[in-house]
Amino acid sequence: MAELCLRTIKARSYVTCVRFTHDGNTIASSLWDGTIKLWKISTGTCILALEGHTAAVEEITFNPDESQLASASHDRNVRIWDMKTGNCVHTLEGHEDRVYSVAFSAHQPYVASAANDETIRIWDLTENAPHVRTIDEHTDGVHSVIFSQNGGQIISGSWDGMVKIWGVNGQLISRIRVAYPVDNIVLSPDGNLLATAGQNKTANIWNIATGECVKDLVGRDGHYTVTIAFSHDGKLIATGSGDEARIWNFNTGECIKTFKGHDHSINSIVFKSDDTLLATASFDKTIKFWNACFGTSIPKSPAERLDNHFKEGKGRLFRYEDTEVQQISMLLGQINPRWSKIPRTYIIARIIDCLNVVDTFVDQGFSDHWFPVTEKTLPQQLRPSSRSEFVAFQHLVMTKSMDLEKGENGQHCYFDQGESFPFETKGVLGTGAFGQVDRVLSLVSYKEYARKRVPRTKLFSGRQAEDFKRFIAEIELLKRLKHPHIVEFVGSYSDPKFLGLIMLPIAEMDLSTYLDRADASKHSELRTFFGCLTRALEFLHANHVRHKDIKPGNILVHGGNVIFTDFGLSLDFADADSSTTVSMVNGMTPRYCSPEVANFEPRNTSSDIWSLGAVFLEMAAILKGEKVDYVYKFLKNNGSEHANVRINMEGYLNLLLQLKTMGSPDDNVVLMWVEQMLVIQQGLRPTASTLISKIATAAGEGSGKGVFCGICCLDYDDFDDALDEFEDLTVLQS
């Protein structure tokens, strides 16, 4: 099973090499843009940048006390940097081609460098003229060079398929025929074994004394294994093959861990000094960190596996990323299912040694969704000292997925390939031209939401800039629109394949389906939809928003409530002088769009009024005892015999006359509103405010004001009148 990435550091260029500092708090990286950067692992921030090379830096290495760092570059130079000042103290010139590798001697002031000019050069940093010796007995580029443990020998690996061992005097001591171009060589901690990796699927382990190959490590099919590393205890070996890293049990040769998550080839791999962490560098411009602390075998029991996530205790340097939190949640599900739904709470409680209160937290309904917490919002059972510790350590679990349920206060989240998405898909709610809407379960709060997911291929084909702007505009609109009849924004995210919106509610159906299923038993509920939809449209227009795509498919029905959704075509005219636009139409639904939209003429909020009127016409047909199809069949058989109202006004007016003779006369007021809304001249249509004032006070079926408006959308005066009439009606019925 592939392990999950603990942390990712994003660079601005290809990352060619990484090296941990001894304390494990910092990692140094060399980049294709010619810079060297040091990063604080706990925060992922760059704390030092070394600039001076004029081409890609291929490899870096620290001297034994980490006072200096050496870098090998394609600019044909080696540079030595002072780590206190960040200054370059030596520039070693002499190679005639790209320099691929550099190494410090552990016991002498020597530096060795290897280059594509087929040579190895040895430099004495105590000399004014540092160059000591050139070794030129390889027949192809030399890609890797290291010193032996005692500093008395130099080992080189070349694309000529040979590994050669030299004295520092340049004398050849022995050779190993590897038989493939060598990119990387490393010594085992005891200095007795040499590992090679290069332009070959298989990496090899060699006995230096005999030159015998003692182990083959077969990499990923179709990819070269170009980088290799020993753990500091010598029990593990790590390899990079294509975009995949692996850890091997040295004794058995068994692959015990696989790491997937990079989008491009891995160039460098290295263990932290305590072997708990593995770092990989890639051409995808990232450095990734992986859990490497399982030792020589994978623990069998969930409890053992869980323990490995807490080896550092309060000394944990970096936060638990979403992927690791989900691993912990899965393990808790096998140990104590009650705890599996609050893994972040469990993590902090375990770190501060307060697991005894976790059950109490669960009993009181405490959720990971409560983060961030304060001492006041924590359950009282936690003692004061532990409360302050809990708050102090909560940064370790504040992952980006926490932002996905914070509404307007959250941040848009990006999930890399290989990162786990913190929602579980439970089913499909609907599909559309741009994507689909799913029912999803949050793995943080364990609440269910609706997710609108749009493939990037849909957004970034054709008018990609316009389509992307529409999606981002929908996010920004929903963040500031708070109304009981407008879909609620929960969060937004993107990943390499999709852009997504997390929303509430999860509706039972859209209005189109509702109208298809509606019978007389739904008429009372349906009547309230007229006022609720108009009140929502009044709110949109008052907030300088045109919906631009009002139709039954973009109106949800949930618990007897109607909710506008799908604001992908909407116009925010808050910074404009008016709502009128004359640009090309991005999309339209012919049955519901206004004449001016269909004719590409100037349009404004009155265009929304027309579209809502077309929806009201279908709703009116249901109240009159017919189906929606009745409207369009009638239009096809009357007037100009066209099914669209804007093209067949004569047939439409005849339809209104016909509907007035059907059903309850009290519902004819709806037809009056429709007649006012579906008018060719924009200036003659009522505003949403004018319309809601009529709807909120309309009488129907003798039950008094408010029958066409839910109580949620009545003004206070209208609500008082409706309540009085309801009480009077109750007395009469008694």
XYZ file of C-alpha atoms in Angstrom:
734
model
C 0.000 0.000 0.000
C 1.340 3.455 -0.889
C 2.209 5.678 2.060
C 0.942 9.260 2.150
C 2.945 12.480 2.082
C 3.360 14.274 5.435
C 4.401 17.662 4.073
C 5.163 19.310 0.747
C 7.425 22.304 0.204
C 6.881 24.035 -3.122
C 9.838 25.637 -4.876
C 9.874 27.889 -7.926
C 12.108 25.642 -10.001
C 13.037 21.989 -10.466
C 14.562 20.577 -7.270
C 17.710 18.585 -8.026
C 19.113 17.657 -4.596
C 18.171 17.796 -0.896
C 20.195 17.424 2.309
C 18.992 17.441 5.944
C 20.912 19.322 8.627
C 22.051 17.147 11.548
C 19.359 18.478 13.896
C 16.659 17.600 11.361
C 15.020 21.029 11.593
C 16.222 22.330 8.235
C 16.585 20.949 4.743
C 18.817 22.407 2.030
C 17.866 22.159 -1.634
C 19.529 22.909 -4.953
C 17.409 24.242 -7.784
C 17.473 24.297 -11.560
C 17.322 28.109 -11.552
C 20.839 28.272 -10.037
C 19.855 28.991 -6.442
C 20.263 27.044 -3.212
C 17.549 27.373 -0.598
C 17.307 26.275 3.006
C 13.846 25.591 4.408
C 12.477 25.339 7.921
C 10.737 21.981 7.845
C 8.115 22.740 10.490
C 6.686 25.690 8.540
C 7.869 25.083 4.985
C 9.322 28.603 4.827
C 12.581 29.529 3.110
C 15.059 30.821 5.704
C 18.126 31.324 3.486
C 18.769 31.681 -0.240
C 22.267 31.376 -1.718
C 22.690 33.046 -5.101
C 25.716 33.196 -7.366
C 25.592 30.328 -9.836
C 24.542 31.237 -13.376
C 23.074 27.845 -14.300
C 21.371 24.870 -12.668
C 22.813 23.576 -9.401
C 23.040 19.789 -9.659
C 24.172 18.751 -6.159
C 24.905 20.180 -2.715
C 26.571 18.790 0.409
C 27.476 20.014 3.903
C 30.916 19.712 5.443
C 31.035 17.633 8.675
C 30.341 20.518 11.092
C 27.853 22.185 8.715
C 29.775 25.451 8.758
C 30.063 25.250 4.973
C 28.051 23.990 2.034
C 29.452 23.025 -1.368
C 27.491 23.255 -4.620
C 28.108 21.788 -8.082
C 26.632 23.612 -11.065
C 26.084 23.445 -14.788
C 27.981 26.754 -14.974
C 31.150 24.551 -14.657
C 31.967 25.859 -11.195
C 31.925 24.597 -7.631
C 31.119 27.116 -4.928
C 31.778 26.910 -1.184
C 29.363 28.863 1.014
C 29.731 30.109 4.594
C 26.538 29.014 6.367
C 26.674 31.781 8.979
C 26.888 34.667 6.532
C 25.464 33.083 3.390
C 28.480 34.373 1.466
C 30.409 32.459 -1.180
C 33.950 32.008 0.188
C 35.419 29.960 -2.688
C 34.662 29.620 -6.380
C 36.430 26.551 -7.743
C 36.997 26.930 -11.487
C 38.601 24.488 -13.892
C 36.028 22.007 -15.160
C 35.276 22.278 -18.869
C 31.663 21.089 -18.722
C 28.729 20.819 -16.318
C 29.669 19.821 -12.771
C 27.366 17.081 -11.482
C 28.661 16.154 -8.043
C 30.651 17.477 -5.110
C 31.838 15.972 -1.797
C 33.691 17.048 1.350
C 36.335 14.868 2.981
C 35.473 14.078 6.606
C 39.098 14.307 7.796
C 40.981 16.629 5.445
C 40.236 20.080 3.980
C 39.563 18.473 0.623
C 36.675 18.800 -1.783
C 36.155 16.456 -4.734
C 34.083 17.361 -7.783
C 32.905 15.348 -10.790
C 31.802 16.686 -14.161
C 30.557 15.904 -17.621
C 34.084 16.596 -18.920
C 34.918 13.012 -17.762
C 37.148 14.238 -14.936
C 37.304 14.300 -11.152
C 39.052 17.223 -9.528
C 40.411 17.382 -5.984
C 40.670 20.751 -4.246
C 42.516 21.771 -1.056
C 40.555 24.592 0.575
C 43.530 25.687 2.687
C 45.499 26.732 -0.394
C 45.247 30.073 -2.164
C 45.104 28.112 -5.402
C 42.837 25.258 -4.257
C 43.211 22.882 -7.245
C 45.382 19.887 -6.347
C 44.792 17.137 -8.856
C 42.718 16.075 -11.886
C 41.731 12.461 -12.511
C 40.689 11.840 -16.108
C 40.467 8.074 -16.593
C 36.701 7.767 -17.133
C 35.435 7.630 -20.713
C 32.099 9.404 -20.157
C 30.643 12.022 -17.861
C 31.250 11.461 -14.137
C 27.931 11.950 -12.349
C 28.723 11.089 -8.735
C 31.712 11.334 -6.423
C 32.111 10.581 -2.685
C 34.898 10.171 -0.120
C 35.401 6.975 1.863
C 34.643 7.044 5.587
C 38.270 7.710 6.551
C 38.783 10.250 3.797
C 41.649 8.279 2.289
C 39.837 7.219 -0.867
C 37.596 8.755 -3.506
C 34.867 6.764 -5.262
C 33.410 7.872 -8.589
C 30.467 6.684 -10.697
C 30.305 7.426 -14.407
C 28.046 7.065 -17.423
C 30.743 4.792 -18.844
C 29.202 2.099 -16.597
C 32.129 1.992 -14.199
C 32.613 2.736 -10.505
C 36.248 3.464 -9.678
C 38.005 3.772 -6.328
C 41.008 6.119 -6.117
C 43.549 7.241 -3.598
C 43.553 10.963 -2.939
C 46.837 10.985 -4.841
C 44.890 10.015 -7.961
C 46.065 6.401 -8.104
C 43.412 3.877 -9.214
C 42.859 1.256 -6.483
C 39.996 -0.858 -7.860
C 37.000 -0.797 -10.124
C 33.483 -2.254 -10.278
C 31.828 -2.866 -13.624
C 28.208 -1.789 -13.081
C 27.205 -2.159 -16.753
C 24.808 0.817 -16.852
C 25.300 4.604 -16.741
C 25.712 5.529 -13.062
C 23.953 8.622 -11.673
C 24.311 8.158 -7.932
C 26.585 6.279 -5.533
C 26.390 6.111 -1.720
C 28.282 4.224 0.989
C 26.677 2.187 3.752
C 27.204 3.616 7.273
C 29.929 1.051 8.015
C 31.696 1.833 4.739
C 31.749 -1.785 3.553
C 28.997 -1.600 0.949
C 28.369 0.670 -2.006
C 24.961 1.344 -3.564
C 24.635 2.392 -7.208
C 21.689 3.811 -9.154
C 21.435 5.148 -12.674
C 20.022 4.612 -16.134
C 18.660 1.220 -15.194
C 15.470 -0.136 -13.632
C 17.484 -1.995 -10.974
C 19.719 -0.476 -8.308
C 22.546 -2.573 -6.871
C 24.449 -3.085 -3.624
C 28.138 -4.014 -3.952
C 30.773 -5.382 -1.598
C 33.573 -2.847 -1.949
C 36.315 -5.269 -0.964
C 35.354 -7.955 -3.485
C 33.452 -5.971 -6.125
C 30.649 -8.529 -5.851
C 26.998 -7.509 -6.293
C 25.261 -8.661 -3.100
C 21.751 -7.351 -3.704
C 19.489 -6.188 -6.537
C 16.657 -3.713 -5.876
C 14.199 -3.847 -8.777
C 12.483 -0.518 -9.339
C 9.312 0.568 -11.049
C 8.551 -0.825 -14.496
C 9.423 1.563 -17.299
C 11.503 3.892 -15.091
C 15.161 4.244 -14.185
C 16.198 4.127 -10.529
C 18.416 7.221 -10.472
C 18.824 8.011 -6.774
C 19.518 5.881 -3.700
C 20.221 6.359 0.034
C 21.087 4.279 3.098
C 19.374 4.929 6.423
C 21.804 6.009 9.143
C 21.404 2.711 11.008
C 22.071 0.777 7.792
C 18.872 -1.258 8.040
C 16.974 0.469 5.245
C 17.627 1.607 1.703
C 15.543 4.213 -0.141
C 15.325 4.517 -3.925
C 13.717 6.919 -6.364
C 12.324 5.456 -9.572
C 10.352 7.780 -11.845
C 7.852 9.655 -9.679
C 7.812 6.899 -7.040
C 10.015 6.320 -3.976
C 10.513 3.042 -2.130
C 12.030 1.857 1.136
C 13.669 -1.574 1.241
C 14.579 -3.880 4.114
C 18.306 -4.250 3.597
C 18.549 -7.735 5.127
C 15.723 -9.288 3.104
C 15.726 -7.081 0.012
C 11.954 -6.692 0.447
C 10.220 -3.442 -0.524
C 8.363 -2.474 2.662
C 7.087 0.976 1.720
C 6.050 2.760 -1.447
C 5.613 6.533 -1.670
C 3.499 8.085 -4.432
C 2.622 11.730 -4.853
C 5.167 13.426 -7.102
C 4.071 14.521 -10.568
C 7.516 14.131 -12.140
C 10.789 12.253 -11.713
C 12.482 12.097 -8.314
C 16.051 13.432 -8.467
C 17.224 13.046 -4.881
C 16.324 11.047 -1.787
C 17.677 11.274 1.766
C 16.947 10.092 5.319
C 16.773 12.401 8.334
C 19.530 11.708 10.886
C 17.193 9.735 13.199
C 15.725 7.816 10.224
C 12.147 8.855 11.095
C 11.709 10.944 7.977
C 12.470 10.562 4.287
C 12.749 13.536 1.933
C 12.430 13.419 -1.860
C 13.169 16.132 -4.430
C 11.602 16.192 -7.867
C 11.345 17.868 -11.231
C 7.755 18.735 -10.202
C 9.317 21.615 -8.191
C 8.512 20.113 -4.798
C 10.212 18.579 -1.786
C 8.088 15.960 -0.069
C 8.468 14.401 3.372
C 7.389 10.871 4.229
C 7.073 8.777 7.374
C 10.063 6.411 7.410
C 10.058 5.323 11.048
C 8.701 1.785 10.776
C 12.162 0.250 10.929
C 12.874 -3.013 9.200
C 9.341 -4.326 8.942
C 5.786 -3.082 8.915
C 4.130 -3.463 12.338
C 1.209 -5.847 12.200
C -1.221 -4.527 14.802
C -3.168 -1.241 14.420
C -1.871 -0.133 17.836
C 1.756 -0.591 16.746
C 1.106 1.261 13.525
C -0.630 4.035 15.457
C 2.344 4.346 17.831
C 4.599 5.215 14.915
C 2.693 8.447 14.330
C 3.579 9.668 17.827
C 7.258 8.807 18.253
C 8.241 12.483 18.491
C 5.601 13.366 21.099
C 5.733 17.036 22.034
C 8.872 17.378 19.931
C 6.904 17.078 16.690
C 8.317 19.655 14.268
C 5.677 19.768 11.576
C 1.942 19.434 11.557
C -0.046 16.312 10.814
C -1.164 16.773 7.219
C -4.601 15.612 6.080
C -3.231 12.369 4.705
C -1.649 11.380 8.019
C -4.747 12.444 9.965
C -6.814 10.116 7.782
C -4.356 7.272 8.387
C -4.727 7.817 12.135
C -8.517 7.922 11.790
C -8.507 4.577 9.962
C -6.338 2.992 12.654
C -8.554 4.391 15.408
C -11.509 2.815 13.624
C -9.933 -0.573 14.331
C -9.042 0.262 17.939
C -11.864 2.500 19.190
C -14.463 3.444 16.551
C -15.820 6.277 18.734
C -12.487 8.057 18.419
C -12.129 7.590 14.673
C -14.415 10.561 13.963
C -12.290 12.983 16.012
C -8.717 12.080 14.997
C -7.412 15.630 15.479
C -8.794 15.760 18.995
C -7.212 12.368 19.678
C -3.848 13.525 18.322
C -3.644 16.547 20.628
C -4.985 14.618 23.630
C -2.344 11.934 23.094
C 0.477 14.425 22.672
C -0.409 16.163 25.969
C -1.092 12.818 27.692
C -4.824 13.364 28.252
C -6.411 10.411 26.462
C -8.628 9.865 29.497
C -10.847 12.798 28.438
C -11.411 11.779 24.809
C -14.546 9.761 25.596
C -15.911 12.719 27.546
C -15.288 14.964 24.542
C -17.204 12.515 22.338
C -20.096 12.318 24.821
C -20.402 16.102 24.828
C -20.525 16.278 21.042
C -17.066 17.806 20.646
C -15.950 17.600 17.016
C -12.792 18.273 15.048
C -14.928 20.857 13.269
C -14.629 23.000 16.424
C -10.976 23.769 15.712
C -9.444 26.225 16.306
C -10.406 26.147 19.973
C -9.717 28.429 22.920
C -9.360 27.511 26.570
C -12.928 28.723 27.082
C -14.454 26.589 24.322
C -12.816 23.342 25.457
C -14.903 20.981 27.613
C -14.522 21.775 31.293
C -13.256 18.286 32.219
C -9.786 19.227 30.967
C -7.646 20.631 33.797
C -6.388 24.231 33.330
C -2.773 23.319 32.575
C -3.884 20.783 29.981
C -6.278 23.300 28.433
C -3.439 25.696 27.726
C -1.336 22.838 26.306
C -4.214 21.691 24.103
C -4.508 25.185 22.633
C -0.732 25.489 22.239
C -0.400 22.243 20.261
C -3.516 22.539 18.100
C -1.483 24.097 15.281
C -0.214 20.566 14.607
C -3.641 19.518 13.292
C -4.801 22.730 11.606
C -4.616 21.372 8.067
C -5.995 22.995 4.953
C -9.027 20.705 4.902
C -10.194 22.555 8.021
C -10.844 25.565 5.755
C -13.267 23.615 3.598
C -16.126 23.984 6.078
C -15.531 27.543 7.282
C -17.804 29.263 4.758
C -16.864 32.836 3.941
C -14.133 32.724 6.617
C -12.346 29.788 5.006
C -9.683 29.741 2.320
C -9.773 28.140 -1.108
C -7.815 24.872 -0.815
C -5.581 23.185 -3.372
C -4.953 19.441 -3.147
C -1.915 18.012 -4.925
C -2.005 14.717 -6.742
C -1.636 11.987 -4.129
C -3.116 14.068 -1.329
C -6.290 12.613 0.122
C -9.429 14.680 -0.325
C -11.176 15.011 3.066
C -14.619 14.099 1.735
C -16.091 10.720 0.912
C -18.472 10.522 -2.049
C -21.809 8.987 -1.065
C -23.718 9.310 -4.338
C -24.601 11.472 -7.342
C -27.256 14.153 -6.867
C -27.336 15.457 -10.434
C -25.371 16.217 -13.585
C -25.117 19.201 -15.883
C -23.243 20.603 -18.855
C -20.159 21.497 -16.817
C -20.031 18.686 -14.282
C -21.975 16.924 -11.586
C -23.238 17.425 -8.058
C -22.451 14.716 -5.510
C -23.517 13.956 -1.969
C -20.309 13.933 0.101
C -19.441 13.158 3.719
C -16.861 15.324 5.497
C -14.122 13.317 7.187
C -13.568 16.258 9.554
C -17.060 17.093 10.845
C -18.839 13.981 9.527
C -21.549 16.226 8.088
C -23.016 15.639 4.640
C -22.866 18.295 1.931
C -23.522 18.793 -1.752
C -20.400 19.103 -3.889
C -20.434 20.703 -7.319
C -17.410 19.336 -9.153
C -16.325 20.722 -12.527
C -13.598 19.007 -14.588
C -10.782 21.341 -15.559
C -11.087 20.005 -19.100
C -14.565 21.555 -19.214
C -13.414 24.874 -17.793
C -10.202 25.118 -19.763
C -11.439 24.230 -23.235
C -12.548 26.858 -25.704
C -13.177 30.057 -23.753
C -11.038 28.870 -20.877
C -10.340 32.294 -19.392
C -14.013 33.242 -19.374
C -15.081 29.864 -17.991
C -12.544 29.997 -15.180
C -13.609 33.518 -14.268
C -17.224 32.345 -14.098
C -16.351 29.606 -11.639
C -14.299 31.915 -9.410
C -17.046 34.539 -9.614
C -19.571 31.952 -8.421
C -17.399 31.257 -5.376
C -17.051 34.937 -4.513
C -20.784 35.553 -4.984
C -21.844 32.678 -2.773
C -19.467 33.811 -0.030
C -21.401 37.047 0.429
C -24.960 35.888 -0.312
C -26.698 34.843 2.906
C -30.408 34.138 2.431
C -32.713 31.236 3.358
C -33.617 30.752 -0.306
C -30.096 30.864 -1.737
C -27.725 27.910 -1.595
C -25.214 28.192 1.268
C -21.496 28.331 0.505
C -19.431 25.963 2.682
C -16.043 25.879 0.959
C -14.142 25.582 -2.319
C -11.151 23.624 -3.563
C -9.201 22.643 -6.631
C -6.974 19.725 -7.561
C -5.148 18.715 -10.746
C -8.386 17.455 -12.341
C -11.318 19.338 -10.803
C -12.590 22.575 -9.313
C -15.127 22.053 -6.556
C -17.746 23.863 -4.483
C -19.016 22.486 -1.181
C -22.578 23.659 -0.471
C -25.719 23.205 1.577
C -28.371 21.929 1.515
C -28.541 18.454 0.059
C -31.843 18.885 -1.742
C -34.355 16.125 -2.379
C -34.897 17.321 -5.955
C -34.954 20.365 -8.192
C -38.123 22.296 -9.011
C -38.447 20.622 -12.403
C -38.729 17.190 -10.766
C -40.999 18.602 -8.067
C -43.436 19.965 -10.663
C -43.450 16.654 -12.530
C -44.466 14.850 -9.336
C -46.768 17.470 -7.819
C -50.477 16.778 -7.333
C -53.268 18.596 -5.474
C -51.755 17.621 -2.110
C -48.749 19.829 -2.896
C -50.693 22.927 -3.967
C -50.538 24.697 -0.587
C -46.772 24.215 -0.414
C -46.327 25.197 -4.051
C -48.171 28.480 -3.508
C -45.573 29.604 -0.954
C -42.826 29.142 -3.538
C -43.993 32.230 -5.476
C -43.207 34.589 -2.622
C -40.066 32.806 -1.452
C -38.477 32.851 -4.902
C -39.409 36.485 -5.452
C -38.055 37.470 -2.043
C -34.765 35.731 -2.891
C -34.597 37.519 -6.252
C -35.286 40.835 -4.514
C -32.335 40.056 -2.220
C -30.066 39.249 -5.177
C -30.926 42.443 -7.026
C -30.564 44.531 -3.856
C -27.061 43.047 -3.534
C -26.233 43.924 -7.137
C -26.443 40.389 -8.483
C -28.238 39.168 -11.595
C -28.763 35.415 -11.637
C -28.982 35.230 -15.464
C -30.030 31.568 -15.603
C -33.264 31.189 -13.624
C -35.019 27.943 -14.519
C -36.560 25.023 -12.603
C -33.330 23.040 -12.884
C -31.488 25.771 -10.965
C -34.017 25.873 -8.130
C -33.692 23.250 -5.396
C -36.520 21.917 -3.243
C -35.523 20.882 0.260
C -37.853 20.287 3.187
C -40.665 22.279 1.604
C -38.275 25.142 0.878
C -37.092 26.508 -2.487
C -33.472 27.549 -2.985
C -31.733 29.283 -5.884
C -28.530 27.551 -6.939
C -26.005 27.514 -9.811
C -24.642 31.044 -9.972
C -22.091 30.186 -12.639
C -23.596 32.637 -15.149
C -24.424 35.352 -12.630
C -23.334 38.958 -12.954
C -22.089 40.944 -9.991
C -22.726 44.585 -10.873
C -21.810 46.049 -7.473
C -19.083 48.231 -9.007
C -21.053 49.150 -12.132
C -23.330 52.138 -12.694
C -26.224 49.828 -13.536
C -27.082 46.188 -14.097
C -27.330 46.629 -17.872
C -24.901 44.676 -20.051
C -24.448 44.467 -23.814
C -21.722 41.797 -24.061
C -22.107 38.410 -25.708
C -24.236 35.883 -23.814
C -22.153 33.093 -22.234
C -25.105 30.730 -22.049
C -28.877 30.692 -22.101
C -31.819 28.325 -21.734
C -34.188 29.182 -24.640
C -37.412 28.275 -22.827
C -36.710 30.679 -19.958
C -34.465 33.422 -21.351
C -35.909 36.859 -22.059
C -36.307 38.324 -25.572
C -33.419 40.746 -25.068
C -31.087 37.928 -23.994
C -32.070 35.766 -26.960
C -31.552 38.712 -29.320
C -28.202 39.765 -27.753
C -29.642 43.149 -26.812
C -28.941 45.200 -23.661
C -30.330 43.431 -20.628
C -30.603 44.054 -16.896
C -32.381 42.797 -13.772
C -35.680 42.789 -15.654
C -34.310 39.835 -17.646
C -34.339 37.825 -14.398
C -37.972 38.905 -13.896
C -38.883 37.435 -17.293
C -37.145 34.142 -16.505
C -38.877 33.896 -13.132
C -42.181 34.654 -14.878
C -41.588 31.699 -17.214
C -41.041 29.495 -14.147
C -44.178 30.927 -12.501
C -46.173 30.029 -15.625
C -45.241 26.362 -15.199
C -46.070 26.510 -11.488
C -49.439 28.106 -12.305
C -50.268 25.253 -14.662
C -49.791 22.797 -11.786
C -52.102 24.848 -9.536
C -54.689 24.722 -12.313
C -54.580 20.930 -12.348
C -52.386 20.452 -15.423
C -48.832 19.268 -16.065
C -45.954 21.421 -17.287
C -46.172 19.819 -20.735
C -49.665 21.290 -21.084
C -48.147 24.791 -21.379
C -45.887 23.942 -24.290
C -48.369 21.741 -26.109
C -50.891 24.590 -25.955
C -48.346 27.066 -27.347
C -47.475 24.715 -30.215
C -51.139 24.538 -31.202
C -51.982 28.241 -30.872
C -50.780 31.595 -32.163
C -47.540 31.240 -34.123
C -47.375 27.632 -32.923
C -43.956 28.122 -31.307
C -43.261 26.653 -27.862
C -41.325 29.709 -26.583
C -43.429 32.479 -25.053
C -41.157 35.280 -26.334
C -41.753 34.102 -29.913
C -45.427 33.239 -29.514
C -46.985 36.060 -27.479
C -50.406 35.522 -29.070
C -50.475 31.872 -28.088
C -49.218 32.767 -24.613
C -52.022 35.311 -24.006
C -54.576 32.741 -25.142
C -53.001 30.294 -22.700
C -53.512 32.735 -19.820
C -57.180 33.135 -20.767
C -57.597 29.364 -20.881
C -55.879 28.809 -17.507
C -58.111 31.417 -15.839
C -61.112 29.233 -16.589
C -59.547 26.225 -14.896
C -59.038 25.244 -11.246
C -59.623 27.630 -8.361
C -60.344 31.286 -9.253
C -58.287 32.298 -6.211
C -55.168 31.163 -8.082
C -55.846 33.534 -10.979
C -53.817 36.173 -9.151
C -50.747 34.134 -10.090
C -51.637 34.496 -13.759
C -51.896 38.255 -13.257
C -48.305 38.337 -11.949
C -47.139 36.196 -14.844
C -48.845 38.523 -17.320
C -46.973 41.484 -15.805
C -43.630 39.669 -15.795
C -43.726 38.224 -19.324
C -43.826 41.532 -21.189
C -41.614 42.198 -24.204
C -40.757 45.756 -23.117
C -38.231 45.543 -20.268
C -39.325 48.811 -18.697
C -42.886 47.553 -18.207
C -41.903 44.557 -16.102
C -42.206 44.946 -12.323
C -39.135 44.936 -10.125
C -38.706 42.116 -7.640
C -39.535 44.557 -4.822
C -42.794 45.608 -6.473
C -43.695 42.011 -7.167
C -43.056 40.757 -3.632
C -45.215 43.509 -2.160
C -48.116 42.191 -4.248
C -47.428 38.535 -3.521
C -47.001 38.961 0.235
C -50.438 40.555 0.577
C -52.342 38.454 -1.952
C -55.384 36.452 -0.773
C -56.080 32.963 -1.975
C -58.718 30.340 -1.269
C -60.188 32.462 1.534
C -57.327 31.821 3.936
C -56.056 35.388 4.065
C -52.814 37.184 3.327
C -49.583 35.335 2.880
C -50.884 32.206 1.211
C -48.450 32.777 -1.669
C -45.515 33.490 0.612
C -43.857 31.414 3.322
C -43.776 32.918 6.806
C -39.977 33.063 6.409
C -40.366 35.715 3.715
C -43.131 37.914 5.145
C -42.396 41.399 6.434
C -43.192 41.816 10.124
C -46.434 43.694 9.381
C -47.503 41.027 6.888
C -46.549 38.309 9.358
C -48.699 39.859 12.099
C -51.659 40.100 9.714
C -51.215 36.503 8.586
C -50.926 35.287 12.169
C -54.097 37.158 13.205
C -56.038 35.685 10.286
C -54.690 32.206 11.038
C -55.896 32.531 14.639
C -59.314 33.779 13.452
C -59.561 30.839 11.067
C -58.622 28.435 13.866
C -61.406 29.839 16.078
C -63.953 29.470 13.260
C -62.877 25.885 12.600
C -63.210 25.094 16.321
